[in-house]
Structure formats: C-alpha cells, structure tokens
Tab-separated table of C-alpha atoms and ligand atoms in Angstrom:
chain	number	residue	atom	x	y	z
H	1	MET	CA	70.549	88.961	51.720
H	2	PHE	CA	71.676	92.372	50.581
H	3	ARG	CA	74.642	94.502	51.515
H	4	LYS	CA	73.928	98.150	52.062
H	5	LEU	CA	75.281	100.501	54.643
H	6	ALA	CA	72.221	102.060	56.208
H	7	THR	CA	72.390	105.394	57.984
H	8	PHE	CA	71.847	105.214	61.717
H	9	GLU	CA	68.271	106.529	61.363
H	10	GLU	CA	67.492	104.109	58.530
H	11	ALA	CA	68.906	101.253	60.562
H	12	LYS	CA	66.764	102.065	63.564
H	13	GLN	CA	63.664	102.416	61.400
H	14	LEU	CA	64.329	99.158	59.594
H	15	ILE	CA	64.883	97.333	62.867
H	16	TRP	CA	61.598	98.572	64.361
H	17	GLN	CA	59.661	97.963	61.158
H	18	THR	CA	60.976	94.453	60.665
H	19	LEU	CA	61.053	93.209	64.239
H	20	GLN	CA	57.819	94.888	65.394
H	21	PRO	CA	58.587	94.086	69.025
H	22	LYS	CA	55.692	93.442	71.401
H	23	PRO	CA	55.399	92.403	75.043
H	24	LEU	CA	55.451	88.623	75.288
H	25	GLY	CA	52.610	88.036	77.751
H	26	THR	CA	52.175	88.043	81.487
H	27	GLU	CA	52.839	85.722	84.405
H	28	GLN	CA	52.213	85.581	88.123
H	29	ILE	CA	55.416	85.422	90.184
H	30	PRO	CA	56.347	85.562	93.886
H	31	LEU	CA	56.835	89.147	95.038
H	32	LEU	CA	60.278	88.259	96.368
H	33	GLU	CA	61.404	87.401	92.835
H	34	ALA	CA	59.992	90.549	91.273
H	35	HIS	CA	63.091	92.718	91.266
H	36	ASN	CA	63.549	94.491	87.930
H	37	ARG	CA	60.353	92.988	86.488
H	38	VAL	CA	57.632	95.092	84.892
H	39	LEU	CA	54.167	95.344	86.445
H	40	ALA	CA	51.584	94.031	83.970
H	41	GLN	CA	48.479	95.631	85.477
H	42	ASP	CA	47.665	98.524	87.770
H	43	ALA	CA	48.075	97.478	91.389
H	44	THR	CA	45.128	98.599	93.506
H	45	SER	CA	44.606	98.224	97.210
H	46	THR	CA	41.689	96.172	98.533
H	47	LEU	CA	42.054	97.773	101.934
H	48	ASP	CA	42.835	100.963	103.766
H	49	ILE	CA	46.449	101.378	104.882
H	50	PRO	CA	46.945	101.654	107.741
H	51	PRO	CA	43.931	99.384	108.234
H	52	PHE	CA	43.141	101.087	111.576
H	53	SER	CA	43.992	104.404	113.196
H	54	ARG	CA	47.190	103.899	115.137
H	55	SER	CA	49.507	105.657	117.495
H	56	THR	CA	52.754	107.081	116.134
H	57	VAL	CA	54.348	107.387	119.586
H	58	ASP	CA	54.614	105.572	122.911
H	59	GLY	CA	52.345	107.233	125.452
H	60	TYR	CA	48.708	107.531	126.458
H	61	ALA	CA	45.597	107.580	124.301
H	62	VAL	CA	43.316	110.366	125.524
H	63	LYS	CA	40.479	112.659	124.599
H	64	ALA	CA	42.402	115.693	123.303
H	65	GLN	CA	39.943	117.996	124.983
H	66	ASP	CA	40.915	116.630	128.424
H	67	THR	CA	44.450	117.952	127.920
H	68	PHE	CA	43.608	121.459	126.718
H	69	GLY	CA	45.458	124.078	128.701
H	70	ALA	CA	47.900	121.596	130.257
H	71	ASP	CA	51.499	122.749	130.593
H	72	GLU	CA	54.500	122.378	132.915
H	73	ASN	CA	52.944	124.664	135.515
H	74	GLN	CA	49.376	123.551	135.137
H	75	PRO	CA	49.341	119.811	134.433
H	76	VAL	CA	46.090	117.880	134.200
H	77	GLN	CA	45.331	114.664	136.029
H	78	LEU	CA	43.898	111.655	134.204
H	79	LYS	CA	43.047	108.161	135.306
H	80	VAL	CA	44.775	105.242	133.546
H	81	CYS	CA	41.947	102.981	132.388
H	82	GLY	CA	44.018	100.189	130.886
H	83	LEU	CA	46.534	99.149	128.277
H	84	VAL	CA	46.271	98.776	124.482
H	85	SER	CA	48.339	95.792	123.367
H	86	ILE	CA	50.053	96.012	119.989
H	87	GLY	CA	48.699	93.693	117.341
H	88	GLU	CA	45.389	93.196	119.198
H	89	PRO	CA	42.028	94.905	118.973
H	90	PRO	CA	41.811	97.366	121.909
H	91	MET	CA	40.009	95.948	124.943
H	92	VAL	CA	39.647	99.315	126.635
H	93	LYS	CA	37.446	102.319	126.013
H	94	VAL	CA	38.619	105.804	126.966
H	95	GLU	CA	36.024	107.868	128.822
H	96	LYS	CA	36.239	111.522	129.790
H	97	GLY	CA	39.125	112.068	132.224
H	98	GLU	CA	40.806	108.784	131.290
H	99	ALA	CA	43.958	107.667	129.454
H	100	ALA	CA	44.942	104.277	128.047
H	101	GLU	CA	48.599	103.238	127.891
H	102	ILE	CA	49.623	102.672	124.266
H	103	VAL	CA	52.750	101.929	122.202
H	104	THR	CA	53.779	103.020	118.698
H	105	GLY	CA	51.780	101.124	116.081
H	106	ALA	CA	48.960	100.016	118.420
H	107	PRO	CA	45.334	100.823	117.520
H	108	ILE	CA	43.697	103.917	118.998
H	109	PRO	CA	41.036	102.687	121.399
H	110	GLU	CA	37.417	103.782	121.191
H	111	GLY	CA	36.786	107.130	122.820
H	112	ALA	CA	40.338	108.447	122.341
H	113	ASP	CA	41.280	110.903	119.586
H	114	ALA	CA	44.921	111.764	120.364
H	115	VAL	CA	47.999	110.404	122.068
H	116	VAL	CA	50.120	112.177	124.668
H	117	MET	CA	53.794	111.279	124.430
H	118	VAL	CA	55.133	109.372	127.406
H	119	GLU	CA	57.812	112.085	127.792
H	120	ASP	CA	55.063	114.589	128.631
H	121	THR	CA	53.604	112.509	131.423
H	122	GLN	CA	54.366	111.188	134.849
H	123	ARG	CA	52.639	108.162	136.179
H	124	GLU	CA	52.067	106.914	139.669
H	125	ASP	CA	50.140	103.703	139.770
H	126	MET	CA	46.884	104.525	137.902
H	127	GLU	CA	47.256	108.294	138.248
H	128	LEU	CA	48.631	110.115	135.209
H	129	THR	CA	49.908	113.673	135.270
H	130	VAL	CA	49.949	115.279	131.801
H	131	TYR	CA	52.317	118.229	131.312
H	132	GLY	CA	51.364	119.195	127.775
H	133	SER	CA	48.236	119.459	125.666
H	134	VAL	CA	47.518	117.622	122.422
H	135	THR	CA	45.137	118.543	119.622
H	136	GLN	CA	42.705	116.167	117.979
H	137	ASN	CA	44.535	113.461	115.942
H	138	GLU	CA	47.908	114.497	117.299
H	139	ASN	CA	50.296	111.522	117.234
H	140	VAL	CA	47.647	109.486	115.433
H	141	MET	CA	47.988	108.058	111.938
H	142	LYS	CA	44.402	107.771	110.764
H	143	LYS	CA	43.037	104.686	108.994
H	144	GLY	CA	43.526	104.969	105.222
H	145	THR	CA	45.747	108.053	105.282
H	146	ASP	CA	48.593	106.212	103.551
H	147	ILE	CA	46.547	104.277	100.999
H	148	LYS	CA	42.770	104.332	100.473
H	149	GLN	CA	40.805	101.198	99.675
H	150	GLY	CA	40.449	100.979	95.872
H	151	GLU	CA	43.358	103.347	95.252
H	152	THR	CA	45.857	102.554	92.475
H	153	VAL	CA	49.193	102.271	94.218
H	154	LEU	CA	51.349	101.472	91.171
H	155	GLN	CA	50.612	101.754	87.492
H	156	ALA	CA	51.080	99.051	84.878
H	157	GLY	CA	54.492	99.365	83.243
H	158	ARG	CA	56.276	100.314	86.443
H	159	VAL	CA	59.630	98.613	86.880
H	160	LEU	CA	59.737	96.929	90.282
H	161	GLY	CA	62.529	97.891	92.646
H	162	SER	CA	62.753	97.810	96.416
H	163	ARG	CA	60.323	100.700	96.899
H	164	GLU	CA	57.667	99.277	94.585
H	165	VAL	CA	57.958	95.811	96.108
H	166	GLY	CA	57.469	97.408	99.532
H	167	VAL	CA	54.273	99.091	98.349
H	168	LEU	CA	52.927	95.821	96.923
H	169	ALA	CA	53.690	94.069	100.210
H	170	ALA	CA	51.927	96.867	102.128
H	171	VAL	CA	48.657	96.064	100.379
H	172	GLY	CA	49.019	92.366	101.058
H	173	ASN	CA	50.387	90.850	97.836
H	174	ALA	CA	52.660	87.828	97.995
H	175	GLN	CA	52.416	87.414	94.227
H	176	VAL	CA	52.496	89.929	91.424
H	177	LYS	CA	51.450	89.866	87.780
H	178	VAL	CA	54.362	90.926	85.600
H	179	HIS	CA	55.314	90.866	81.947
H	180	VAL	CA	57.204	87.788	80.818
H	181	ALA	CA	60.881	88.736	80.564
H	182	PRO	CA	62.260	88.089	77.080
H	183	THR	CA	65.158	85.669	77.020
H	184	ALA	CA	68.258	86.445	74.990
H	185	ALA	CA	70.818	83.769	74.155
H	186	VAL	CA	74.253	85.382	74.114
H	187	LEU	CA	77.222	83.853	72.348
H	188	SER	CA	80.699	84.978	71.493
H	189	THR	CA	82.655	83.894	68.452
H	190	GLY	CA	86.317	83.545	67.589
H	191	GLY	CA	89.090	81.004	67.987
H	192	GLU	CA	91.009	83.448	70.170
H	193	VAL	CA	88.195	83.959	72.676
H	194	THR	CA	88.370	81.954	75.927
H	195	GLU	CA	85.860	81.689	78.735
H	196	PRO	CA	86.911	83.544	81.916
H	197	GLY	CA	87.781	81.114	84.685
H	198	LYS	CA	89.789	78.885	82.334
H	199	PRO	CA	93.576	79.104	81.833
H	200	LEU	CA	94.608	81.531	79.106
H	201	PRO	CA	96.817	79.891	76.485
H	202	SER	CA	99.164	82.057	74.451
H	203	GLY	CA	97.421	84.008	71.714
H	204	LYS	CA	94.035	83.902	73.426
H	205	ILE	CA	91.964	86.564	75.179
H	206	TYR	CA	89.161	86.306	77.676
H	207	ASP	CA	85.572	86.689	76.544
H	208	ILE	CA	84.378	90.147	77.486
H	209	ASN	CA	81.364	90.511	75.242
H	210	ALA	CA	79.194	87.632	76.395
H	211	TYR	CA	79.586	88.923	79.941
H	212	SER	CA	78.962	92.577	79.235
H	213	LEU	CA	76.074	91.767	76.887
H	214	CYS	CA	74.452	89.342	79.367
H	215	THR	CA	74.566	92.050	82.019
H	216	ALA	CA	73.210	94.620	79.580
H	217	VAL	CA	70.304	92.242	78.861
H	218	TRP	CA	69.465	92.160	82.589
H	219	GLU	CA	69.658	95.931	82.694
H	220	SER	CA	67.220	96.146	79.779
H	221	GLY	CA	64.604	93.939	81.430
H	222	GLY	CA	65.478	90.649	79.703
H	223	LYS	CA	66.923	87.349	80.896
H	224	PRO	CA	70.238	86.402	79.349
H	225	ILE	CA	71.163	82.822	78.561
H	226	TYR	CA	74.934	82.546	78.405
H	227	GLN	CA	75.948	80.271	75.548
H	228	GLY	CA	79.713	80.571	75.758
H	229	VAL	CA	82.220	80.778	72.945
H	230	VAL	CA	81.911	79.234	69.492
H	231	PRO	CA	84.778	78.989	66.981
H	232	ASP	CA	84.507	80.702	63.592
H	233	GLU	CA	83.650	77.468	61.824
H	234	LYS	CA	80.520	77.049	59.845
H	235	GLU	CA	79.067	73.845	61.303
H	236	PRO	CA	79.728	74.461	65.016
H	237	LEU	CA	78.466	78.003	64.520
H	238	ARG	CA	75.326	76.801	62.769
H	239	GLN	CA	74.635	74.294	65.529
H	240	ALA	CA	75.228	76.851	68.275
H	241	LEU	CA	72.988	79.399	66.580
H	242	LYS	CA	70.242	76.823	66.057
H	243	GLN	CA	70.399	75.880	69.703
H	244	ALA	CA	70.395	79.554	70.704
H	245	LEU	CA	67.324	80.217	68.544
H	246	ALA	CA	65.523	77.226	70.026
H	247	SER	CA	66.265	78.216	73.606
H	248	ALA	CA	65.527	81.942	73.652
H	249	ASP	CA	63.302	84.731	72.324
H	250	MET	CA	66.254	86.408	70.633
H	251	VAL	CA	69.947	85.869	69.981
H	252	LEU	CA	72.888	88.208	70.471
H	253	THR	CA	76.271	87.383	69.010
H	254	SER	CA	79.560	89.240	68.909
H	255	GLY	CA	82.550	89.003	66.603
H	256	GLY	CA	82.840	87.678	63.088
H	257	VAL	CA	80.752	90.266	61.265
H	258	SER	CA	83.493	92.140	59.425
H	259	VAL	CA	84.890	91.271	56.043
H	260	GLY	CA	87.732	88.941	57.094
H	261	PRO	CA	87.841	85.320	55.939
H	262	LYS	CA	86.650	84.184	59.378
H	263	ASP	CA	83.727	86.571	59.446
H	264	ILE	CA	81.039	84.078	58.613
H	265	ILE	CA	78.349	85.115	61.061
H	266	PRO	CA	76.070	87.031	58.656
H	267	ALA	CA	75.943	84.257	56.060
H	268	THR	CA	75.504	81.581	58.710
H	269	VAL	CA	72.686	83.436	60.469
H	270	ASP	CA	71.052	84.118	57.129
H	271	SER	CA	71.065	80.408	56.267
H	272	LEU	CA	68.985	79.558	59.325
H	273	GLY	CA	65.580	80.770	58.209
H	274	GLU	CA	63.396	83.437	56.690
H	275	PRO	CA	63.363	86.377	56.303
H	276	GLY	CA	67.037	86.259	57.353
H	277	VAL	CA	69.496	89.132	57.506
H	278	PHE	CA	67.764	92.446	56.779
H	279	LEU	CA	70.422	94.888	57.946
H	280	SER	CA	74.072	94.476	56.980
H	281	GLY	CA	76.108	97.304	58.328
H	282	VAL	CA	75.267	100.696	59.757
H	283	ALA	CA	77.037	103.969	59.029
H	284	VAL	CA	78.163	104.460	62.599
H	285	LYS	CA	81.478	104.548	64.388
H	286	PRO	CA	82.172	102.358	66.218
H	287	GLY	CA	80.135	99.377	65.091
H	288	LYS	CA	79.873	99.642	61.309
H	289	PRO	CA	79.468	95.908	60.578
H	290	THR	CA	76.541	95.376	62.989
H	291	THR	CA	74.150	92.917	61.372
H	292	VAL	CA	70.523	92.260	62.284
H	293	ALA	CA	68.355	89.341	61.178
H	294	LEU	CA	64.920	87.959	61.799
H	295	ILE	CA	64.805	84.168	61.801
H	296	GLY	CA	61.166	83.165	61.942
H	297	GLU	CA	59.899	85.283	64.814
H	298	LYS	CA	63.256	85.717	66.504
H	299	PRO	CA	65.586	88.686	66.212
H	300	VAL	CA	69.314	88.013	65.907
H	301	PHE	CA	71.654	90.922	66.594
H	302	SER	CA	75.263	90.349	65.568
H	303	PHE	CA	77.686	92.916	66.898
H	304	PRO	CA	81.349	93.418	66.040
H	305	GLY	CA	83.890	91.863	68.400
H	306	HIS	CA	85.416	95.064	69.759
H	307	PRO	CA	83.942	95.271	73.243
H	308	THR	CA	83.117	98.976	73.112
H	309	SER	CA	81.508	98.528	69.723
H	310	ALA	CA	79.480	95.545	70.823
H	311	LEU	CA	78.127	97.157	73.959
H	312	LEU	CA	77.513	100.572	72.467
H	313	ASN	CA	75.598	99.127	69.528
H	314	PHE	CA	73.632	96.907	71.861
H	315	ILE	CA	72.623	100.014	73.819
H	316	LEU	CA	71.722	101.969	70.700
H	317	LEU	CA	69.915	99.293	68.712
H	318	ALA	CA	68.983	96.202	70.733
H	319	ARG	CA	68.191	97.577	74.163
H	320	PRO	CA	65.002	99.428	73.155
H	321	ILE	CA	63.720	96.264	71.449
H	322	ILE	CA	64.284	94.210	74.620
H	323	GLN	CA	62.663	96.950	76.686
H	324	VAL	CA	59.497	96.797	74.594
H	325	MET	CA	59.432	92.979	74.661
H	326	ALA	CA	59.795	93.240	78.450
H	327	GLY	CA	56.716	95.479	78.669
H	328	LYS	CA	58.700	98.647	79.346
H	329	GLN	CA	58.568	101.987	77.652
H	330	PRO	CA	61.774	102.235	75.633
H	331	THR	CA	63.644	104.961	77.424
H	332	GLU	CA	65.708	107.649	75.856
H	333	MET	CA	69.137	107.570	77.432
H	334	PRO	CA	69.356	110.265	80.071
H	335	SER	CA	71.570	113.062	78.827
H	336	ILE	CA	73.281	116.101	80.220
H	337	SER	CA	74.734	119.233	78.703
H	338	ALA	CA	78.493	119.751	78.835
H	339	VAL	CA	81.308	121.601	77.076
H	340	ALA	CA	83.663	119.769	74.699
H	341	ASP	CA	87.109	119.715	76.216
H	342	ARG	CA	88.825	119.456	72.834
H	343	ARG	CA	87.986	119.022	69.199
H	344	MET	CA	86.284	115.677	68.550
H	345	PHE	CA	86.317	114.344	65.010
H	346	SER	CA	83.682	112.245	63.335
H	347	ALA	CA	84.424	109.394	60.974
H	348	LYS	CA	83.660	110.472	57.429
H	349	GLY	CA	80.011	109.890	56.519
H	350	ARG	CA	79.275	107.961	59.694
H	351	ARG	CA	77.360	108.902	62.819
H	352	THR	CA	80.148	108.935	65.373
H	353	PHE	CA	79.849	108.171	69.046
H	354	VAL	CA	82.740	109.537	71.072
H	355	THR	CA	82.962	108.049	74.536
H	356	VAL	CA	83.634	110.759	77.090
H	357	ARG	CA	84.296	111.243	80.747
H	358	LEU	CA	82.617	114.115	82.578
H	359	VAL	CA	84.751	116.394	84.706
H	360	LEU	CA	83.527	119.334	86.738
H	361	ASP	CA	85.598	122.430	86.014
H	362	THR	CA	85.208	125.389	88.358
H	363	GLU	CA	85.055	127.861	85.463
H	364	LYS	CA	83.660	125.937	82.496
H	365	GLY	CA	81.210	123.769	84.433
H	366	LEU	CA	80.729	120.215	83.228
H	367	VAL	CA	83.387	119.296	80.676
H	368	ALA	CA	83.277	116.293	78.327
H	369	GLU	CA	86.719	114.733	77.851
H	370	PRO	CA	87.083	112.030	75.200
H	371	VAL	CA	88.287	108.803	76.774
H	372	GLU	CA	91.426	107.822	74.944
H	373	SER	CA	91.059	104.250	73.877
H	374	GLY	CA	93.489	103.951	71.001
H	375	ALA	CA	90.956	101.613	69.491
H	376	SER	CA	87.393	100.728	70.288
H	377	GLY	CA	88.727	97.388	71.449
H	378	ALA	CA	89.648	98.607	74.889
H	379	ILE	CA	86.979	97.619	77.387
H	380	THR	CA	88.441	100.044	79.900
H	381	THR	CA	87.058	102.781	77.660
H	382	LEU	CA	83.614	101.820	78.877
H	383	ALA	CA	84.576	101.627	82.506
H	384	LYS	CA	86.208	105.062	82.369
H	385	ALA	CA	83.540	106.765	80.289
H	386	ASP	CA	80.401	108.338	81.704
H	387	GLY	CA	78.646	108.455	78.339
H	388	PHE	CA	79.048	109.474	74.746
H	389	VAL	CA	78.737	112.472	72.488
H	390	GLU	CA	77.027	111.927	69.164
H	391	ILE	CA	78.418	113.661	66.070
H	392	PRO	CA	76.054	113.576	63.061
H	393	ALA	CA	77.347	111.990	59.849
H	394	ASN	CA	77.344	115.313	57.998
H	395	GLU	CA	79.478	117.161	60.538
H	396	GLN	CA	83.249	116.909	60.548
H	397	PHE	CA	83.877	117.663	64.166
H	398	VAL	CA	82.699	119.238	67.384
H	399	ASP	CA	85.020	122.059	68.355
H	400	ALA	CA	86.696	122.638	71.706
H	401	GLY	CA	84.446	124.780	73.897
H	402	GLU	CA	81.291	123.852	71.966
H	403	LYS	CA	78.247	122.807	73.926
H	404	VAL	CA	77.522	119.082	73.592
H	405	ARG	CA	74.894	116.687	74.923
H	406	VAL	CA	76.349	113.695	76.682
H	407	CYS	CA	74.161	110.578	76.703
H	408	LEU	CA	74.818	108.936	80.029
H	409	PHE	CA	75.543	105.233	80.370
H	410	ARG	CA	74.076	105.304	83.830
H	411	GLU	CA	71.572	107.539	85.503
H	412	GLY	CA	72.931	109.757	88.215
H	413	THR	CA	76.549	109.708	87.080
F	1	AMP	P1	86.017	90.522	65.200
F	1	AMP	O1	84.819	91.418	65.166
F	1	AMP	O2	85.653	89.097	65.403
F	1	AMP	O3	86.888	90.740	64.019
F	1	AMP	O4	86.853	90.944	66.480
F	1	AMP	C1	87.381	92.247	66.612
F	1	AMP	C2	88.304	92.303	67.801
F	1	AMP	O5	87.540	92.090	68.985
F	1	AMP	C3	89.389	91.283	67.817
F	1	AMP	O6	90.543	91.860	68.377
F	1	AMP	C4	88.880	90.208	68.701
F	1	AMP	O7	89.863	89.437	69.315
F	1	AMP	C5	88.093	91.014	69.722
F	1	AMP	N1	86.988	90.228	70.281
F	1	AMP	C6	86.100	89.481	69.574
F	1	AMP	N2	85.228	88.881	70.381
F	1	AMP	C7	85.565	89.238	71.641
F	1	AMP	C8	85.030	88.945	72.923
F	1	AMP	N3	83.973	88.142	73.059
F	1	AMP	N4	85.622	89.491	73.989
F	1	AMP	C9	86.683	90.304	73.848
F	1	AMP	N5	87.214	90.638	72.678
F	1	AMP	C10	86.689	90.107	71.573
F	2	MG	MG1	86.497	87.244	65.419
C-alpha cells in the first residue's frame, strides 16, 4: 500500500484502469419489477400495434364516399346494418349506403374505411342521418401505425421507466431481459454514529452516510445492501468488511479514512486481499482522504465521514463505475451555465468543488450562489444546493461575475 495524493484526473484514470468495470450479465425479470433497470437487448415487436385498424371515436363506420357532400343543410341518409362490439371480431360488413354502429377502440368492419362521429349523426331506429362528411381513414387508427411488426421499440441500454415499461407491455411482454444490477454493501463507521430510529445518546449523531449512499446506489442503477454502523475497532471492522465483500459486488464505506488514531479503514481494507488499496487520497476538496481498493474482484470505495464529502465523492468517482456495471452508459452530469455570485476560492493545489444554489436574477440571468456550509459536514448543504462549480487545482479562485458551469445534482433543477 502506498500513500500518494493523486490529482483528480489521475485518480479517475487509476480507478478505471484498476477496476475495469464491466456489466455483470443479464437476467429475465417480471416487467412490473423493471423500474430503473437497464434493457439488455433491443426490444422488437412481434406484431403490429394496433393489431387491427380501429375507431378513434364513438360513431358509425361507413364508406367515406357515401358521406361526401354531406353537411347541416344537405345530410345523407344511411342504413344501420349492425353493431361492432368492442373486443370482438366484427360480425358485420358495411355495404354501399350502410353504416355500422361502433365505439372507440373497436375494429373497423370490412367494407368501411372511415368513422362518422356520433355527434354528426341522428338516428331513428335503423335510419341514420349524417350531417357531415368524412374522408378516407378519418377517425381510424390503421393497423401497425403505432408500431410495425419487427420494429425495434427500445434499444439495449435504455433505462426502464414508466414510459418504457408501457411500450414493452404494448408489444405483449410480461418479462424483460435486463442487466444484472450490481449490489453494493454500504457501511458506516465510527463510535459516534447511531442508526436512525434508535434513541440518540449524548455525544452521538445519526448515520447520514449509509442512507444517502444507499439511495445514491439506487440512483446509479445498483442495489444497495445496508450494513449498518461498525465501530472503529480493527476486529469488528474486519469482520464487517469481510461480510460486506462476501455479500455484494462492491463495498462502500464512510468515515475513518483520515489520519486520526481511529482512522483504520485503509489499513483494514488493505489487509483483506490483493491487490488491496491502490488509491490513498485525492487532491480534491472536499474529500481528500478518499481511498479506493480492489479486493479480489471487488471494488471498495472508502469515503470520508463528512456527509457532503462522502456523497460528492461517490458521485464523482463511484457512480460511473456502478453505472457501467449496471449496463448503463456512464453519464456526464448535466450542467448549466451561470454567473458566479461572488468570488469562490479553491483550496490550494486541490480541485475544488463549491456547492452552489441557482437563483434566477432578472438582470444577470442564472446566478450561482455558494451554499454556506461552514464545513462540509453539514448535510443541509446538499439539500440546499442545486449542484457544484468546479475550480481547477491551478486556479486560485473564480471571480464574482465570471461565467461558471454548474454541474447539476439532479436533472431539470
Ligand atoms: P471521519 O471521516 O470518520 O473522521 O468523520 C468526519 C466527520 O463526519 C465527523 O464529524 C463524524 O462524526 C462525521 N460522520 C462520520 N460518519 C458519519 C455518518 N455516517 N453520518 C453522519 N456523519 C458522519
Ligand atoms: Mg470516524
């Protein structure tokens, strides 16, 4: 194990080179459980959708030509030849001068090529008066106009949300082949850290990181396994880490990576297998002591305990790895241009991430205001911030009024 503060770029490169993340394989799952999963193969349709030409209104299926010229003053008379029931093959055939009663979604019967809306008709027994003309295919959704047989409806790699699941259902799938979601065991460390839901003795704080990191794992396309809190003691820590490694595809820890006497995470992780810790510290602020290891085939990311630090470094370094393991394209964070509201300083020699809130100013446009946190320990920083501004290690500050790019924590905000 070596100690060297890598630059942010070096750290990212080393992580990708060493971990070489790959998708884990595929599995067939019920469509109803597919939310947020990644499609493993192109989805094609084996049938035309709609599978038959159907009416888009309630009314009468007719031969369009029979209605030509019809208006309020010169209606045409047609004979009602029957009824098309919804969900059934039509039992009627429309001949010249005839109309078949039809509802929205029912199949167009043979002989008809348009539908007159019920509002444009008046019926007396089997006599139909039509007060408006229709053109061919009017009020008809033709077979295969939505999806053609053999058409690719979704491409491999697509993340499944409500719209995608709807499309897969439309072509008749109850199951879907998706990438296996990587599992990440998440544990917090520190004698002061207490699980939410339990009483809070004096001197203790609630565990933020395991919760925020677990949720961030979901957001990245992985499946978190919450492992709770472990004290900063070598043996319990070793046991917890071993169990975490055995139960998941990767491990995420927080706390205990600085240089204090209780900061025994790096050495403990390193003792668990080869090649061990390969990145000890990154020249970034916040998050300098972030440590990354590979134990056998499994990545272990150890973030500092400060909640902002832990989550930000997860987003910057671990999220893209999980995305790739989940079969996704690692996405650049969406970003937006804004104007710095005041001078923002960088930490000497370190890539600095300043969390900012975006405010719309009538004159200046979108303005990036640093979110005052006092220290990176305040979780509220993350709740208040819309994103962050990156200041390169070789720049001292970004000046007030300067144009900055804000990487957004969430799309659309
Ligand atoms: P450490 O990195 O362990 O030195 O912790 C840095 C700071 O973050 C300390 O104030 C810790 O109490 C706090 N901290 C560590 N772990 C957590 C956690 N899981 N949730 C909230 N705060 C934490
Ligand atoms: Mg600690």
